[in-house]
Amino acid sequence: ARDRVAAMVRQIGANPLFMDASEHDSLVAGISHLPLLISVALVAVTTKSPLWPKMATLAASGFRDLSRLASGDPLMSRDICLTNREPIIRWIDDYIEELRALRYLISEGGEIDRLEEAFIQVRKERERWLRM
């Protein structure tokens, strides 16, 4: 049965990937659920600001692209968070640590080379992913 399903998946041009449920939940928490929450937080923090009316006139494709996931179904988003709680929380904690590291590099004027290196490194990682 597994081979049949894999063959059907290949016929439609996809690559079958087999894993157990907990591994799947951990992986999608990082590449699907965390981006959703980042989008939600971005819209929340900006639109709650008294400066939002002016900011909104400047918001362009970057804000539009990063905020797109916040337009999703609120009930589905809620249910995702409630059913995959622990992996999502682990990814949120890791994301917060990355933000703290960037905050430190930005706040310390002498860390300009390390800040630039951080941007260079993630650019390389993203380009590597896009070539996969």
Coordinates of C-alpha atoms in Angstrom, one line a residue:
A1 CA 0.0 0.0 0.0
R2 CA 2.8 2.3 0.9
D3 CA 4.5 1.8 -2.5
R4 CA 1.2 2.4 -4.3
V5 CA 0.7 5.7 -2.5
A6 CA 4.3 6.7 -3.2
A7 CA 3.8 5.9 -6.9
M8 CA 0.6 8.0 -7.1
V9 CA 2.4 10.9 -5.4
R10 CA 5.2 10.6 -7.9
Q11 CA 2.7 10.6 -10.8
I12 CA 1.5 14.0 -9.9
G13 CA 5.0 15.3 -9.8
A14 CA 5.6 15.3 -6.0
N15 CA 8.1 13.5 -3.9
P16 CA 6.8 11.3 -1.2
L17 CA 8.2 11.8 2.3
F18 CA 7.6 9.4 5.1
M19 CA 7.9 10.2 8.7
D20 CA 6.1 9.7 12.0
A21 CA 3.5 12.2 13.2
S22 CA 5.7 13.8 16.0
E23 CA 8.6 14.5 13.5
H24 CA 6.1 16.0 11.1
D25 CA 4.6 18.2 13.8
S26 CA 8.0 19.4 14.8
L27 CA 9.1 20.2 11.3
V28 CA 5.9 22.0 10.3
A29 CA 5.9 24.0 13.5
G30 CA 9.1 25.6 12.3
I31 CA 8.4 26.1 8.6
S32 CA 4.6 26.7 8.7
H33 CA 3.3 27.5 12.1
L34 CA 6.2 29.8 13.2
P35 CA 5.9 32.0 10.0
L36 CA 2.1 32.3 10.7
L37 CA 2.8 33.5 14.2
I38 CA 5.5 35.9 13.0
S39 CA 3.1 37.4 10.5
V40 CA 0.4 37.7 13.2
A41 CA 2.8 39.4 15.6
L42 CA 4.0 41.8 12.9
V43 CA 0.5 43.0 12.1
A44 CA -0.4 43.2 15.8
V45 CA 2.6 45.2 16.8
T46 CA 2.4 47.6 13.9
T47 CA -1.4 48.2 13.9
K48 CA -1.5 48.7 17.7
S49 CA 1.0 51.6 17.4
P50 CA -0.5 55.1 17.4
L51 CA 1.9 55.6 14.4
W52 CA 0.1 53.0 12.3
P53 CA -1.9 55.4 10.2
K54 CA 1.3 57.0 8.9
M55 CA 3.1 53.7 8.8
A56 CA 0.3 52.2 6.7
T57 CA 0.9 54.8 4.0
L58 CA 4.5 53.6 3.8
A59 CA 3.8 49.9 3.9
A60 CA 4.8 48.3 0.7
S61 CA 5.6 44.8 -0.7
G62 CA 7.8 43.7 2.2
F63 CA 5.1 44.3 4.8
R64 CA 2.4 42.9 2.4
D65 CA 4.5 39.7 1.9
L66 CA 5.3 39.2 5.5
S67 CA 1.8 40.0 6.7
R68 CA 0.0 37.7 4.2
L69 CA -0.3 34.7 6.6
A70 CA -2.1 36.9 9.2
S71 CA -5.0 36.9 6.7
G72 CA -5.6 33.2 7.2
D73 CA -8.6 31.6 8.9
P74 CA -8.5 32.5 12.6
L75 CA -10.2 29.3 13.7
M76 CA -7.8 27.2 11.8
S77 CA -4.8 29.2 13.1
R78 CA -6.1 28.8 16.7
D79 CA -6.6 25.0 16.2
I80 CA -3.1 24.7 14.8
C81 CA -1.6 26.3 17.9
L82 CA -3.7 24.3 20.2
T83 CA -3.0 20.9 18.6
N84 CA 0.8 21.5 18.1
R85 CA 1.6 23.5 21.2
E86 CA 4.9 22.1 22.4
P87 CA 6.8 22.1 19.0
I88 CA 5.5 25.6 18.3
I89 CA 6.6 26.9 21.7
R90 CA 10.1 25.5 21.1
W91 CA 10.3 27.2 17.7
I92 CA 9.0 30.5 19.2
D93 CA 11.7 30.3 21.9
D94 CA 14.4 29.7 19.3
Y95 CA 13.1 32.6 17.2
I96 CA 13.1 34.9 20.3
E97 CA 16.8 33.9 20.9
E98 CA 17.6 34.8 17.3
L99 CA 15.9 38.2 17.6
R100 CA 17.8 38.8 20.9
A101 CA 21.1 38.0 19.2
L102 CA 20.3 40.5 16.4
R103 CA 19.1 43.1 18.9
Y104 CA 22.5 42.8 20.6
L105 CA 24.4 43.1 17.4
I106 CA 22.3 46.2 16.4
S107 CA 22.6 47.8 19.8
E108 CA 26.4 47.4 20.0
G109 CA 27.9 49.8 17.5
G110 CA 31.2 47.9 17.5
E111 CA 29.5 44.7 16.3
I112 CA 28.9 45.9 12.8
D113 CA 31.0 43.2 11.2
R114 CA 29.2 40.5 13.1
L115 CA 25.8 42.0 12.1
E116 CA 26.8 42.0 8.4
E117 CA 28.1 38.5 8.7
A118 CA 24.8 37.4 10.2
F119 CA 23.0 38.8 7.1
I120 CA 25.5 37.2 4.7
Q121 CA 25.1 33.8 6.4
V122 CA 21.3 33.8 6.3
R123 CA 21.3 35.0 2.7
K124 CA 23.6 32.0 1.8
E125 CA 21.3 29.6 3.6
R126 CA 18.2 30.9 1.9
E127 CA 19.9 30.8 -1.5
R128 CA 21.0 27.2 -0.8
W129 CA 17.4 26.3 0.1
L130 CA 16.1 27.9 -3.1
R131 CA 18.4 25.7 -5.1
M132 CA 17.2 22.5 -3.5

